[in-house]
């Protein structure tokens, strides 16, 4: 069953599993649980948080298995790894291009898109004589006090 995320990007477990199979990655039950739990997470969990959630489904899953699985999925480009300047790396299933704003008080990660930002970055690259092929952009801030 394909679902569309809030940015209109279609992701589904079957699509993810198919890509894993195409890449020659063996889909064990544990890997399937880890991928499913990550796909259902909207908060960009750390390895530790993801492991806790996965262990609620299958208590035999170890932190080493989660590390290894995320590494393999990251190599395939199915899972993205982020460094939000807190202690541990954070992960998400690739669900289309978007940006992150990290709340410095709560640690909450807010996702957003901005065509104006993309246009501006493209212009900066062009002004420097470059064709942009990739970019990253992250924001950190806290809510305005009223
Ligand atoms: Zn995200």
XYZ file of N, CA and C and ligand atoms in Angstrom:
439
model
N 0.844 -1.194 0.000
C 0.000 0.000 0.000
C 0.883 1.250 0.000
N 0.782 2.030 -1.030
C 1.608 3.233 -1.124
C 0.966 4.361 -0.345
N 1.768 5.016 0.449
C 1.237 6.197 1.129
C 2.048 7.402 0.674
N 1.419 8.546 0.752
C 2.102 9.765 0.339
C 2.401 10.584 1.581
N 3.612 11.034 1.706
C 3.922 11.834 2.882
C 3.472 13.271 2.664
N 3.717 14.118 3.663
C 3.165 15.480 3.567
C 3.804 16.298 2.469
N 4.904 15.809 1.865
C 5.500 16.529 0.749
C 5.096 15.902 -0.585
N 4.148 14.963 -0.530
C 3.666 14.356 -1.760
C 4.573 13.281 -2.323
N 5.505 12.807 -1.498
C 6.459 11.802 -1.957
C 5.920 10.421 -1.600
N 5.850 9.546 -2.593
C 5.288 8.216 -2.346
C 6.343 7.270 -1.767
N 6.063 6.764 -0.592
C 6.947 5.750 -0.025
C 6.096 4.584 0.453
N 6.629 3.418 0.344
C 5.929 2.258 0.869
C 6.956 1.217 1.246
N 6.583 0.373 2.195
C 7.486 -0.684 2.618
C 7.832 -1.597 1.451
N 6.823 -1.893 0.611
C 7.083 -2.824 -0.490
C 8.108 -2.230 -1.460
N 8.030 -0.913 -1.676
C 8.995 -0.252 -2.552
C 10.395 -0.303 -1.939
N 10.468 -0.037 -0.641
C 11.756 -0.070 0.045
C 12.359 -1.471 0.009
N 11.510 -2.457 0.263
C 11.997 -3.845 0.267
C 12.445 -4.258 -1.125
N 11.710 -3.795 -2.135
C 12.087 -4.115 -3.513
C 13.455 -3.532 -3.858
N 13.688 -2.305 -3.423
C 14.984 -1.667 -3.684
C 16.115 -2.406 -2.981
N 15.838 -2.886 -1.775
C 16.841 -3.665 -1.037
C 17.172 -4.937 -1.803
N 16.143 -5.612 -2.272
C 16.320 -6.857 -3.018
C 17.112 -6.612 -4.297
N 16.743 -5.535 -5.012
C 17.445 -5.186 -6.250
C 18.926 -4.921 -6.003
N 19.227 -4.366 -4.814
C 20.612 -4.040 -4.476
C 21.347 -5.250 -3.911
N 20.646 -6.373 -3.815
C 21.280 -7.595 -3.334
C 21.380 -7.700 -1.824
N 20.616 -6.842 -1.130
C 20.631 -6.886 0.332
C 19.650 -7.945 0.819
N 20.155 -8.863 1.622
C 19.299 -9.927 2.138
C 18.331 -9.340 3.167
N 17.040 -9.602 2.946
C 16.037 -9.050 3.854
C 15.689 -10.069 4.923
N 16.330 -9.927 6.064
C 15.996 -10.802 7.186
C 14.793 -10.188 7.905
N 14.152 -10.999 8.763
C 13.006 -10.490 9.518
C 13.408 -9.298 10.380
N 14.607 -9.382 10.969
C 15.066 -8.285 11.825
C 15.254 -7.000 11.028
N 15.861 -7.112 9.849
C 16.074 -5.923 9.010
C 14.746 -5.315 8.588
N 13.777 -6.219 8.316
C 12.449 -5.749 7.903
C 11.798 -4.943 9.035
N 11.933 -5.442 10.263
C 11.364 -4.736 11.426
C 12.032 -3.369 11.585
N 13.361 -3.336 11.476
C 14.107 -2.078 11.646
C 13.681 -1.059 10.592
N 13.581 -1.508 9.343
C 13.193 -0.605 8.251
C 11.761 -0.097 8.450
N 10.869 -0.996 8.866
C 9.466 -0.617 9.062
C 9.330 0.390 10.208
N 10.031 0.130 11.301
C 9.959 1.030 12.455
C 10.506 2.408 12.069
N 11.589 2.429 11.295
C 12.159 3.719 10.870
C 11.207 4.434 9.911
N 10.610 3.658 9.009
C 9.698 4.248 8.021
C 8.489 4.887 8.716
N 8.088 4.305 9.866
C 6.928 4.828 10.598
C 7.298 5.962 11.553
N 8.591 6.176 11.761
C 9.037 7.236 12.678
C 9.095 8.571 11.947
N 8.567 9.599 12.577
C 8.613 10.919 11.941
C 9.586 11.845 12.658
N 10.299 11.315 13.647
C 11.120 12.177 14.485
C 12.625 12.022 14.278
N 13.043 11.344 13.179
C 14.475 11.203 12.909
C 15.199 10.589 14.102
N 14.863 9.334 14.447
C 15.423 8.733 15.657
C 16.927 8.433 15.567
N 17.549 8.371 16.735
C 18.946 7.928 16.831
C 18.957 6.402 16.774
N 20.141 5.826 16.657
C 20.264 4.364 16.636
C 19.651 3.774 17.913
N 19.937 4.424 19.039
C 19.449 3.922 20.332
C 17.916 3.942 20.389
N 17.320 5.064 19.966
C 15.859 5.189 19.991
C 15.228 4.177 19.042
N 15.811 4.053 17.854
C 15.280 3.114 16.866
C 15.378 1.680 17.387
N 16.481 1.368 18.040
C 16.688 0.031 18.594
C 15.631 -0.276 19.650
N 15.355 0.700 20.520
C 14.323 0.528 21.550
C 12.975 0.197 20.911
N 12.622 0.962 19.875
C 11.326 0.747 19.201
C 11.290 -0.604 18.491
N 12.394 -0.956 17.836
C 12.448 -2.224 17.104
C 12.366 -3.409 18.069
N 12.963 -3.244 19.254
C 12.955 -4.323 20.249
C 11.567 -4.570 20.836
N 10.687 -3.563 20.701
C 9.306 -3.773 21.151
C 8.565 -4.709 20.201
N 9.065 -4.797 18.968
C 8.464 -5.702 17.980
C 9.178 -7.050 18.032
N 10.504 -7.011 18.112
C 11.312 -8.224 18.142
C 12.458 -8.005 19.141
N 12.296 -8.597 20.330
C 13.238 -8.337 21.426
C 14.624 -8.933 21.175
N 14.777 -9.722 20.118
C 16.093 -10.328 19.836
C 16.985 -9.380 19.030
N 16.437 -8.226 18.622
C 17.225 -7.279 17.820
C 18.239 -6.564 18.721
N 19.501 -6.596 18.308
C 20.570 -5.967 19.093
C 20.950 -4.622 18.489
N 21.605 -3.806 19.298
C 22.045 -2.493 18.833
C 23.028 -2.662 17.662
N 23.842 -3.708 17.700
C 24.804 -3.960 16.618
C 24.084 -4.220 15.295
N 22.970 -4.951 15.382
C 22.179 -5.239 14.178
C 21.573 -3.948 13.622
N 21.100 -3.077 14.522
C 20.513 -1.815 14.079
C 21.585 -0.950 13.408
N 22.766 -0.873 14.040
C 23.881 -0.113 13.460
C 24.201 -0.618 12.062
N 24.369 -1.935 11.953
C 24.782 -2.533 10.694
C 23.718 -2.341 9.614
N 22.456 -2.553 9.999
C 21.357 -2.409 9.035
C 21.262 -0.969 8.528
N 21.369 -0.009 9.460
C 21.289 1.394 9.046
C 22.451 1.759 8.133
N 23.630 1.207 8.433
C 24.801 1.456 7.593
C 24.581 0.966 6.175
N 24.039 -0.246 6.055
C 23.781 -0.835 4.728
C 22.703 -0.046 3.982
N 21.636 0.314 4.684
C 20.546 1.058 4.055
C 20.999 2.460 3.663
N 21.909 3.024 4.450
C 22.474 4.335 4.150
C 23.342 4.263 2.885
N 24.117 3.183 2.769
C 24.947 2.989 1.569
C 24.083 2.881 0.319
N 22.906 2.278 0.463
C 21.994 2.117 -0.678
C 21.245 3.415 -0.987
N 21.370 4.386 -0.105
C 20.674 5.659 -0.315
C 19.210 5.623 0.095
N 18.796 4.544 0.750
C 17.394 4.435 1.165
C 17.160 5.129 2.503
N 18.221 5.196 3.285
C 18.146 5.812 4.602
C 19.174 6.934 4.674
N 18.758 8.070 5.186
C 19.654 9.219 5.308
C 20.105 9.374 6.751
N 21.383 9.761 6.880
C 21.967 9.960 8.199
C 22.200 11.455 8.386
N 21.775 11.987 9.511
C 21.944 13.418 9.778
C 22.732 13.630 11.058
N 23.455 14.742 11.075
C 24.137 15.155 12.297
C 23.498 16.466 12.724
N 22.634 16.398 13.715
C 21.935 17.603 14.166
C 22.652 18.243 15.359
N 23.964 18.024 15.423
C 24.805 18.637 16.462
C 24.509 18.145 17.873
N 23.593 17.195 18.043
C 23.465 16.630 19.379
C 24.365 15.398 19.418
N 24.310 14.646 20.483
C 25.328 13.624 20.686
C 25.371 12.523 19.622
N 24.197 12.132 19.088
C 24.232 10.979 18.184
C 23.629 11.276 16.812
N 24.047 10.506 15.827
C 23.515 10.634 14.472
C 22.037 10.285 14.473
N 21.302 10.919 13.568
C 19.859 10.676 13.486
C 19.532 10.180 12.082
N 18.497 9.338 11.990
C 18.201 8.665 10.725
C 16.757 8.871 10.279
N 16.565 8.792 8.951
C 15.220 8.786 8.388
C 15.257 8.067 7.046
N 14.108 7.484 6.680
C 13.966 6.931 5.345
C 13.930 8.114 4.382
N 14.664 8.007 3.264
C 14.667 9.092 2.282
C 13.248 9.271 1.751
N 12.652 10.413 2.029
C 11.295 10.639 1.518
C 11.219 11.954 0.748
N 12.208 12.172 -0.098
C 12.161 13.353 -0.956
C 12.904 14.514 -0.335
N 13.268 15.472 -1.168
C 14.100 16.560 -0.667
C 13.339 17.487 0.270
N 13.925 17.715 1.418
C 13.339 18.645 2.379
C 14.438 19.119 3.311
N 14.114 20.121 4.086
C 15.085 20.691 5.021
C 14.637 20.448 6.452
N 15.569 20.681 7.364
C 15.274 20.470 8.777
C 15.541 21.725 9.593
N 14.639 21.994 10.499
C 14.855 23.021 11.512
C 14.842 22.290 12.852
N 15.941 22.369 13.583
C 16.045 21.668 14.856
C 15.744 22.642 15.993
N 14.761 22.285 16.810
C 14.413 23.103 17.969
C 15.478 22.882 19.035
N 16.203 23.949 19.359
C 17.336 23.807 20.286
C 16.887 23.593 21.730
N 15.597 23.811 22.003
C 15.126 23.598 23.377
C 14.536 22.214 23.573
N 13.795 21.745 22.558
C 13.115 20.457 22.712
C 13.794 19.339 21.928
N 14.661 19.689 20.975
C 15.299 18.675 20.144
C 14.406 18.207 19.009
N 13.188 18.758 18.958
C 12.240 18.371 17.905
C 12.788 18.792 16.542
N 12.592 17.921 15.542
C 13.058 18.227 14.195
C 11.853 18.570 13.323
N 11.819 19.796 12.829
C 10.715 20.251 11.988
C 11.170 20.183 10.531
N 10.372 19.528 9.690
C 10.729 19.429 8.268
C 10.018 20.527 7.479
N 10.705 21.025 6.467
C 10.052 22.008 5.591
C 10.675 21.963 4.205
N 9.954 22.551 3.258
C 10.467 22.716 1.905
C 10.413 24.190 1.559
N 11.286 24.633 0.669
C 11.255 26.032 0.251
C 11.826 26.177 -1.152
N 10.936 26.455 -2.094
C 11.403 26.677 -3.466
C 12.245 27.945 -3.554
N 11.918 28.928 -2.706
C 12.692 30.178 -2.709
C 14.135 29.909 -2.299
N 14.300 29.033 -1.301
C 15.643 28.697 -0.829
C 16.431 27.982 -1.931
N 15.787 27.023 -2.604
C 16.452 26.296 -3.687
C 16.875 27.270 -4.785
N 15.947 28.199 -5.145
C 16.256 29.185 -6.186
C 17.432 30.058 -5.773
N 17.442 30.470 -4.495
C 18.516 31.324 -4.003
C 19.865 30.591 -4.033
N 19.859 29.334 -3.579
C 21.112 28.571 -3.545
C 21.627 28.335 -4.971
N 20.702 28.035 -5.899
C 21.090 27.868 -7.307
C 21.720 29.137 -7.858
N 21.141 30.282 -7.482
C 21.646 31.569 -7.950
C 23.050 31.825 -7.390
N 23.234 31.521 -6.113
C 24.554 31.715 -5.497
C 25.600 30.864 -6.223
N 25.245 29.596 -6.483
C 26.175 28.696 -7.185
C 26.497 29.259 -8.574
N 25.445 29.671 -9.304
C 25.629 30.213 -10.663
C 26.492 31.469 -10.639
N 26.233 32.335 -9.645
C 27.021 33.567 -9.521
C 28.495 33.257 -9.276
N 28.753 32.119 -8.633
C 30.140 31.697 -8.370
C 30.711 30.917 -9.547
N 29.864 30.727 -10.591
C 30.311 30.000 -11.784
C 30.161 28.500 -11.653
N 29.210 28.065 -10.780
C 29.038 26.632 -10.570
C 27.632 26.160 -10.908
N 27.556 24.888 -11.307
C 26.279 24.198 -11.434
C 26.136 23.385 -10.153
N 25.137 23.677 -9.361
C 24.954 22.950 -8.104
C 24.488 21.523 -8.371
N 25.109 20.551 -7.729
C 24.663 19.165 -7.877
C 24.048 18.632 -6.579
N 24.376 19.233 -5.480
C 23.813 18.794 -4.203
C 24.041 19.894 -3.171
N 23.260 19.887 -2.146
C 23.484 20.844 -1.067
C 22.809 20.351 0.199
N 23.282 20.832 1.314
C 22.606 20.560 2.572
C 22.361 21.893 3.264
N 21.339 21.938 4.045
C 20.977 23.173 4.726
C 20.212 22.799 5.985
N 20.676 23.256 7.098
C 19.994 22.953 8.365
C 19.843 24.217 9.189
N 18.751 24.299 9.885
C 18.509 25.465 10.746
C 18.363 25.021 12.185
N 18.813 25.859 13.087
C 18.682 25.581 14.515
C 18.055 26.798 15.159
N 17.081 26.597 16.007
C 16.458 27.748 16.641
C 15.459 27.320 17.699
N 14.943 28.309 18.416
C 13.888 28.014 19.388
C 12.674 28.872 19.060
N 11.533 28.444 19.562
C 10.284 29.144 19.279
C 10.332 30.568 19.826
N 9.721 31.477 19.076
C 9.643 32.870 19.527
C 8.821 32.946 20.810
N 9.314 33.687 21.754
C 8.566 33.857 23.006
C 7.529 34.957 22.791
N 6.315 34.703 23.309
C 5.266 35.704 23.108
C 5.192 36.644 24.309
Zn 13.605 14.761 7.494
